[in-house]
Short mmCIF file of C-alpha atoms and ligand atoms in Angstrom, two decimals:
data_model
loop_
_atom_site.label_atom_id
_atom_site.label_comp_id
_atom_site.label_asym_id
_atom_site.label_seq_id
_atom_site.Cartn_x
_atom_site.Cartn_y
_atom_site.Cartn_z
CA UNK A 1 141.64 47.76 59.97
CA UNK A 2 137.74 46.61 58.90
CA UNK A 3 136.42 47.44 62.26
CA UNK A 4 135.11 50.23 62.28
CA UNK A 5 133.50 50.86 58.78
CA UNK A 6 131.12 53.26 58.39
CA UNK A 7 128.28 51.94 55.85
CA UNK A 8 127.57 54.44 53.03
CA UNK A 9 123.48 54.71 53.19
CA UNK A 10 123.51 55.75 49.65
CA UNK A 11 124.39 52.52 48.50
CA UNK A 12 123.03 50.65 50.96
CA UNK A 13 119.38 49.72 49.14
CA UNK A 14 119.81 46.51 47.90
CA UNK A 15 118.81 44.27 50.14
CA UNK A 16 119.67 40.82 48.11
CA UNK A 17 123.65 40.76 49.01
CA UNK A 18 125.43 37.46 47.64
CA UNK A 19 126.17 35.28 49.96
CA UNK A 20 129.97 35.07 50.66
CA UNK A 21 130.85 31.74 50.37
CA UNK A 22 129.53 31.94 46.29
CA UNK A 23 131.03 34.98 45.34
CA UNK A 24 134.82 34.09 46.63
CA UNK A 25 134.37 31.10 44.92
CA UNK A 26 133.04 31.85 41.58
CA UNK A 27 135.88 34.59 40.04
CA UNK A 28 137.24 36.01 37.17
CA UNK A 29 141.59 36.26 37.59
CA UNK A 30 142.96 35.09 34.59
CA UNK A 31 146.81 35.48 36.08
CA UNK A 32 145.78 32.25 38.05
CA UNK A 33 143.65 30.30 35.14
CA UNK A 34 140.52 30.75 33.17
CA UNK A 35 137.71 28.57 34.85
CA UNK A 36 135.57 30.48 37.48
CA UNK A 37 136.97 28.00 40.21
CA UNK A 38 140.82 30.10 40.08
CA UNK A 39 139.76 31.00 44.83
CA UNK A 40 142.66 27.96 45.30
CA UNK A 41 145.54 28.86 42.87
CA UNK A 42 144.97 32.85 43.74
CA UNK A 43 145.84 32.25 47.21
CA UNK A 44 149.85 32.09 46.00
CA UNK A 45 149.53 35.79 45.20
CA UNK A 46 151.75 37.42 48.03
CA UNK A 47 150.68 40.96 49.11
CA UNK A 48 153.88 41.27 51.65
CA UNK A 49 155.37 44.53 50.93
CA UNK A 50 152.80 45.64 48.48
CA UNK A 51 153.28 49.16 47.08
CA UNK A 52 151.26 51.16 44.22
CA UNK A 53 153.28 53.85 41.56
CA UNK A 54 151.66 57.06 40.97
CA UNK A 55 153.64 58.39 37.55
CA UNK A 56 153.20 60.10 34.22
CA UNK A 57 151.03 63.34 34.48
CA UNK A 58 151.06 64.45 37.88
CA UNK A 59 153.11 66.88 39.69
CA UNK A 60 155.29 64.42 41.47
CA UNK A 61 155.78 60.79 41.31
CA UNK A 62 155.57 58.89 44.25
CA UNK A 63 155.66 55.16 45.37
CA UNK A 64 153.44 54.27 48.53
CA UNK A 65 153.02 51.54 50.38
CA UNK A 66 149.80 49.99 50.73
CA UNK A 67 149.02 50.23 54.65
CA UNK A 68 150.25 53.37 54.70
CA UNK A 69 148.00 54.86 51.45
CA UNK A 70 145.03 52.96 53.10
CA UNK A 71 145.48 54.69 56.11
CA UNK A 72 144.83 58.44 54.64
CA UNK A 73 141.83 57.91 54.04
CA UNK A 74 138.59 57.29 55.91
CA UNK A 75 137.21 53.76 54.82
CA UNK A 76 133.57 52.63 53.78
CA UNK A 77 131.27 50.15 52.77
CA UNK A 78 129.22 50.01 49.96
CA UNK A 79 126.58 47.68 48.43
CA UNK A 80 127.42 47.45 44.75
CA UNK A 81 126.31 45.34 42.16
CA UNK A 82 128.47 43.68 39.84
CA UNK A 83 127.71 42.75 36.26
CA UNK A 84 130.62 40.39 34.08
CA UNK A 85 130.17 40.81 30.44
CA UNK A 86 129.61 37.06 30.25
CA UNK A 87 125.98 38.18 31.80
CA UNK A 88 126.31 37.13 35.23
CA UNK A 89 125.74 39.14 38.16
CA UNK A 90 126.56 39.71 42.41
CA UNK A 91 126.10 42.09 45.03
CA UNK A 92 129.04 42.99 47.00
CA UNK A 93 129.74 44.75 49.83
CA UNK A 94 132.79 46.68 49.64
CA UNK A 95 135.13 48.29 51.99
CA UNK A 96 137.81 51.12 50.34
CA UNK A 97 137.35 54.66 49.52
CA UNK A 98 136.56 56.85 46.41
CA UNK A 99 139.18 56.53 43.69
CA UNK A 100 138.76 60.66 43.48
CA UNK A 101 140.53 61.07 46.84
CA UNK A 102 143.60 59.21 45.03
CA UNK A 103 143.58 61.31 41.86
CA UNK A 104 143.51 64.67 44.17
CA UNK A 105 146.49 63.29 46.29
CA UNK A 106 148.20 62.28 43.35
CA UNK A 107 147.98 66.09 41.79
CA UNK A 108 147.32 64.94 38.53
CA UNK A 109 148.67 68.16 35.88
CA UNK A 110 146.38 69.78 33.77
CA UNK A 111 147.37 67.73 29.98
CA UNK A 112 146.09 64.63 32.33
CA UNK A 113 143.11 62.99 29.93
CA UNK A 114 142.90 59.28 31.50
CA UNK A 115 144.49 57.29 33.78
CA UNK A 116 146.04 53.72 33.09
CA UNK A 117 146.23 51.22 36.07
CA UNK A 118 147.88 47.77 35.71
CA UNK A 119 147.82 44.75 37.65
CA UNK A 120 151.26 42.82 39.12
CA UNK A 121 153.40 40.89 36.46
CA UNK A 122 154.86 37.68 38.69
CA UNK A 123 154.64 34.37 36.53
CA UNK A 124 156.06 32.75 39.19
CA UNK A 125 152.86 33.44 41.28
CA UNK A 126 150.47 34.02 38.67
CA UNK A 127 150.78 30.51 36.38
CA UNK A 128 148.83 31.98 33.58
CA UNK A 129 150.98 34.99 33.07
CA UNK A 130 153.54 32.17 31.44
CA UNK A 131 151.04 32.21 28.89
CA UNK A 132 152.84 34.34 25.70
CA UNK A 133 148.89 34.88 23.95
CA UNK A 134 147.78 36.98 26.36
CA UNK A 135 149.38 40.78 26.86
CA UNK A 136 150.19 40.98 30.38
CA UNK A 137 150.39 42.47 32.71
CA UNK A 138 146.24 43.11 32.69
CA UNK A 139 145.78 46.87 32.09
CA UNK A 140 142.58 48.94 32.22
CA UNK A 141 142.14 52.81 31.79
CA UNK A 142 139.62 55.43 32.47
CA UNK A 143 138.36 58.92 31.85
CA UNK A 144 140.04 61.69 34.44
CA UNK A 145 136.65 62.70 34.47
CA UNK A 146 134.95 58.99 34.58
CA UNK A 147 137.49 58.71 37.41
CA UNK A 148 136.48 61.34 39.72
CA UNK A 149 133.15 60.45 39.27
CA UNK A 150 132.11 59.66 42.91
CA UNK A 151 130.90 55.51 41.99
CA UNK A 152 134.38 55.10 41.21
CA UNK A 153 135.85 53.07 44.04
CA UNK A 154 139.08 51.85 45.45
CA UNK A 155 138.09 48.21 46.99
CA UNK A 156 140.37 47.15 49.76
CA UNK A 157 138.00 44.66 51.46
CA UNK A 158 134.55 42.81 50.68
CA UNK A 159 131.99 41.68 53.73
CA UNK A 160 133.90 43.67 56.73
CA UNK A 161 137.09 41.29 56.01
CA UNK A 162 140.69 42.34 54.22
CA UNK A 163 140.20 41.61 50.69
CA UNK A 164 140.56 38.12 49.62
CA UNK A 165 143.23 37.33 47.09
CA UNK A 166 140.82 35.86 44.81
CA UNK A 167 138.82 39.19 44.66
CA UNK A 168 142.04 41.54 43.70
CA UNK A 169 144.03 41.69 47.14
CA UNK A 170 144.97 44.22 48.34
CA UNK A 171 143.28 46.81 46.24
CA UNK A 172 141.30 46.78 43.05
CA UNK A 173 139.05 48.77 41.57
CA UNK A 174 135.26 48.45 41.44
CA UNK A 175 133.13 50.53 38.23
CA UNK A 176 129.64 48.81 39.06
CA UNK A 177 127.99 50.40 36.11
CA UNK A 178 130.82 49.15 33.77
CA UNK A 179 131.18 45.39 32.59
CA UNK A 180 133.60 43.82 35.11
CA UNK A 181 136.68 43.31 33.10
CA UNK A 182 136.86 47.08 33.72
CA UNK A 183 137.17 46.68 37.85
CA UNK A 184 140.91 45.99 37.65
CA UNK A 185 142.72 43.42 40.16
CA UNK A 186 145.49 43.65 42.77
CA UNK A 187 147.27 47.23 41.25
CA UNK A 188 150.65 48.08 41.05
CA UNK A 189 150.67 51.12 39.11
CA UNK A 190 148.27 54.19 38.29
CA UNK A 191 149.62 55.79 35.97
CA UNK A 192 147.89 59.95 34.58
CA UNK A 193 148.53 60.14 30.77
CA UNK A 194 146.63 62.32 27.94
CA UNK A 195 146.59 59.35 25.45
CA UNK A 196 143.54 56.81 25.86
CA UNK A 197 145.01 53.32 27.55
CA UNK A 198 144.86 50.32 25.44
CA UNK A 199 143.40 47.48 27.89
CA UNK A 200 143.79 44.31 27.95
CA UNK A 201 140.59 42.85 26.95
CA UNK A 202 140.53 45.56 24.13
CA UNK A 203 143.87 44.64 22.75
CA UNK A 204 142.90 40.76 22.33
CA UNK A 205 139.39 41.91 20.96
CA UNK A 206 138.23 45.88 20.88
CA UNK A 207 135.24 44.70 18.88
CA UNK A 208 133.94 42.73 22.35
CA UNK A 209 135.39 44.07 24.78
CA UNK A 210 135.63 48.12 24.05
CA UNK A 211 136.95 51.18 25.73
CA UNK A 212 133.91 52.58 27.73
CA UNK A 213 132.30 48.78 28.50
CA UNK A 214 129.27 50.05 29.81
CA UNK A 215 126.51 48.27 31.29
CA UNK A 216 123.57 48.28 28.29
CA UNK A 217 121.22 45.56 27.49
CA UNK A 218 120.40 47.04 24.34
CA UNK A 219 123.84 46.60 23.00
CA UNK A 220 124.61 42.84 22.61
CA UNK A 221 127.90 41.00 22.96
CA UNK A 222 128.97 39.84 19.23
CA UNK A 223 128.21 36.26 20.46
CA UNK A 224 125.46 36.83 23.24
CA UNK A 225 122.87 39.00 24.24
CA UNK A 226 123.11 41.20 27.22
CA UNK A 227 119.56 41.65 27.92
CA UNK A 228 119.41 39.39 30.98
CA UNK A 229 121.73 37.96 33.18
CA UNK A 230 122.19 35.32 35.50
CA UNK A 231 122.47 36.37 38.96
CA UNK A 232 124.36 33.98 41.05
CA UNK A 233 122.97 32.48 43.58
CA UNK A 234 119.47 33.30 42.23
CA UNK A 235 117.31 33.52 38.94
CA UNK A 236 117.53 35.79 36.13
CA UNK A 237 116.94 39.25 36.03
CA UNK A 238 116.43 42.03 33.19
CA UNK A 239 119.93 43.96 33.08
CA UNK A 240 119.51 47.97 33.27
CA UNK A 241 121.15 50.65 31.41
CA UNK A 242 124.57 51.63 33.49
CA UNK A 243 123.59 48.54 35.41
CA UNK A 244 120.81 50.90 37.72
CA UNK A 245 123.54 53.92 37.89
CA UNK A 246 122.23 56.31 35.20
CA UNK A 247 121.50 58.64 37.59
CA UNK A 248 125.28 59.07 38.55
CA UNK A 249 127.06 58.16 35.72
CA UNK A 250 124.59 59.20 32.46
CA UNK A 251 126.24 62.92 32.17
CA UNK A 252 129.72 60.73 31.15
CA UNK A 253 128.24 59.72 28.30
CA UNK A 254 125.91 62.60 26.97
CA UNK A 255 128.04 63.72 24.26
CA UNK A 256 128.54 60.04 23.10
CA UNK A 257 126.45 57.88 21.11
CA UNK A 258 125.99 54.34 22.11
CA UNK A 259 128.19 53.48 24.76
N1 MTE B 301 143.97 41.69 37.11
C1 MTE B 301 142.76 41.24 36.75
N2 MTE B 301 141.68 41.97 37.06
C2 MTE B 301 140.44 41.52 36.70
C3 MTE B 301 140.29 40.31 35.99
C4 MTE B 301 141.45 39.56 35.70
O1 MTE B 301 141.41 38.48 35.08
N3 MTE B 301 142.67 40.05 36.11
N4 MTE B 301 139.03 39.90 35.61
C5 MTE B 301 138.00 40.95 35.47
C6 MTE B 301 136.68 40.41 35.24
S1 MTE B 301 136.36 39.81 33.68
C7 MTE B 301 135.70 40.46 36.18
S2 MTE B 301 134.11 40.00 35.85
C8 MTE B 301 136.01 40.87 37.57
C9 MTE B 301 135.68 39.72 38.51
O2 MTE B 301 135.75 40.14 39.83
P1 MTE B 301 135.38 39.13 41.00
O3 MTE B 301 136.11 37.86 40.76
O4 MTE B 301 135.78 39.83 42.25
O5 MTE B 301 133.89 38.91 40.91
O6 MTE B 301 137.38 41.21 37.76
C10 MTE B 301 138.00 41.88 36.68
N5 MTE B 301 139.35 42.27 37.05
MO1 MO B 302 134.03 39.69 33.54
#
């Protein structure tokens, strides 16, 4: 239920949202092709009976179904900005809740480093996952501690509506001070582990597409610079360090060198 959503007024300063109808047509979900124009073929995902697997490194496994996870928690909306590594940029209102209330429900154990989520693996829905060069299911990982930072947010719906499929129905993740391919799609499984996650983009090229994939125009793409980016709908702008969340996320990093 979207209707009553309380706004979060910390994230609630930028005033230059992108308009609807260009960011639920402009995606990145390579399960349904690679061309920005996937809105059409994503709508054969099914999210009927949709349920998410907590496992590895927490006191007790469990299996929950979506409507009735979503419904623990209090929902919100927040205005985030969202930076692709191919150096384009949106604003987006979410709706979902912090990822931190999921890791304390889940009861993660102490020997819990990172946690590795992964996206559905249906070929039959999903076209692209036919496709034997690429190693699905998508994957992505995090710190514990990256996770529980309080930016880190469950997405379960985007301008007061239910997620569209194209945006990662029913839940995804949102990092907006990471490069995109980190806000994982449509989640099946969350799974606590001490080992670092290999993800997907990092396993087809870890010198591009790295680990941490944070937001820093003074660290260029091997074929591109990441100094500006093209904000959609609009004109350029200058891209900022953790994409204008340093002051949330900076402590992360501090005992890291260029990240
Ligand atoms: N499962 C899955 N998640 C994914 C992707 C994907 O291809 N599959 N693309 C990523 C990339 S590269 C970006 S930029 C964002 C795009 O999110 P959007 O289409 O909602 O803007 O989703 C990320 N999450
Ligand atoms: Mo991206």
């Amino acid at each position: 239920n979207m209707a009553n959503i309380v706004r979060n007024q910390r994230f609630n300063s930028l005033t230059e949202v992108t308009p609807e109808n260009l960011s639920s047509r402009y995606n990145n979900f390579f399960e349904f092709g690679s061309t920005k124009s996937i809105w059409k073929e994503a709508q054969k995902l099914n999210t009927e009976g949709w349920t998410i697997n907590v496992s590895g490194l927490v006191e007790k496994p469990f299996t929950v179904d979506i409507d009735s996870l979503i419904s623990k928690f209090s929902l919100e909306e927040r205005i985030y900005r969202h930076r692709c590594v191919e150096a384009w940029s949106m604003v987006i209102p979410w709706t979902g809740f912090q990822l931190s209330k999921l890791v304390n429900l889940s009861r993660p154990l102490s020997s819990a480093k990172f946690i590795e989520f992964k996206t559905f693996y249906n070929p039959k829905e999903a076209s692209e996952q036919k496709a034997r060069w690429y190693p699905w299911p998508y994957v992505e990982g995090l710190t514990l501690e990256e996770a529980q930072n309080e930016l880190s947010f469950l997405v379960v719906g985007a301008y007061g509506k239910t997620l569209h499929k194209q945006f990662g129905a029913p839940i995804r993740l949102h990092l907006p001070w990471k490069y995109g391919f980190k806000s994982i799609k449509s989640i099946v499984s969350i799974r606590f582990t001490s080992e670092r996650p290999v993800s997907f983009w990092e396993y087809l090229a870890s010198n591009e597409y790295g680990f941490w994939a944070n937001v820093n125009p003074n660290v260029p793409h091997p074929r591109w610079s990441q100094k500006t980016e093209r904000v959609l709908g609009g004109s350029s702008r200058a891209t900022e360090i953790y994409n204008g969340y340093g002051p949330e996320v900076s402590y992360l990093y501090s005992k890291h060198q260029n990240l």
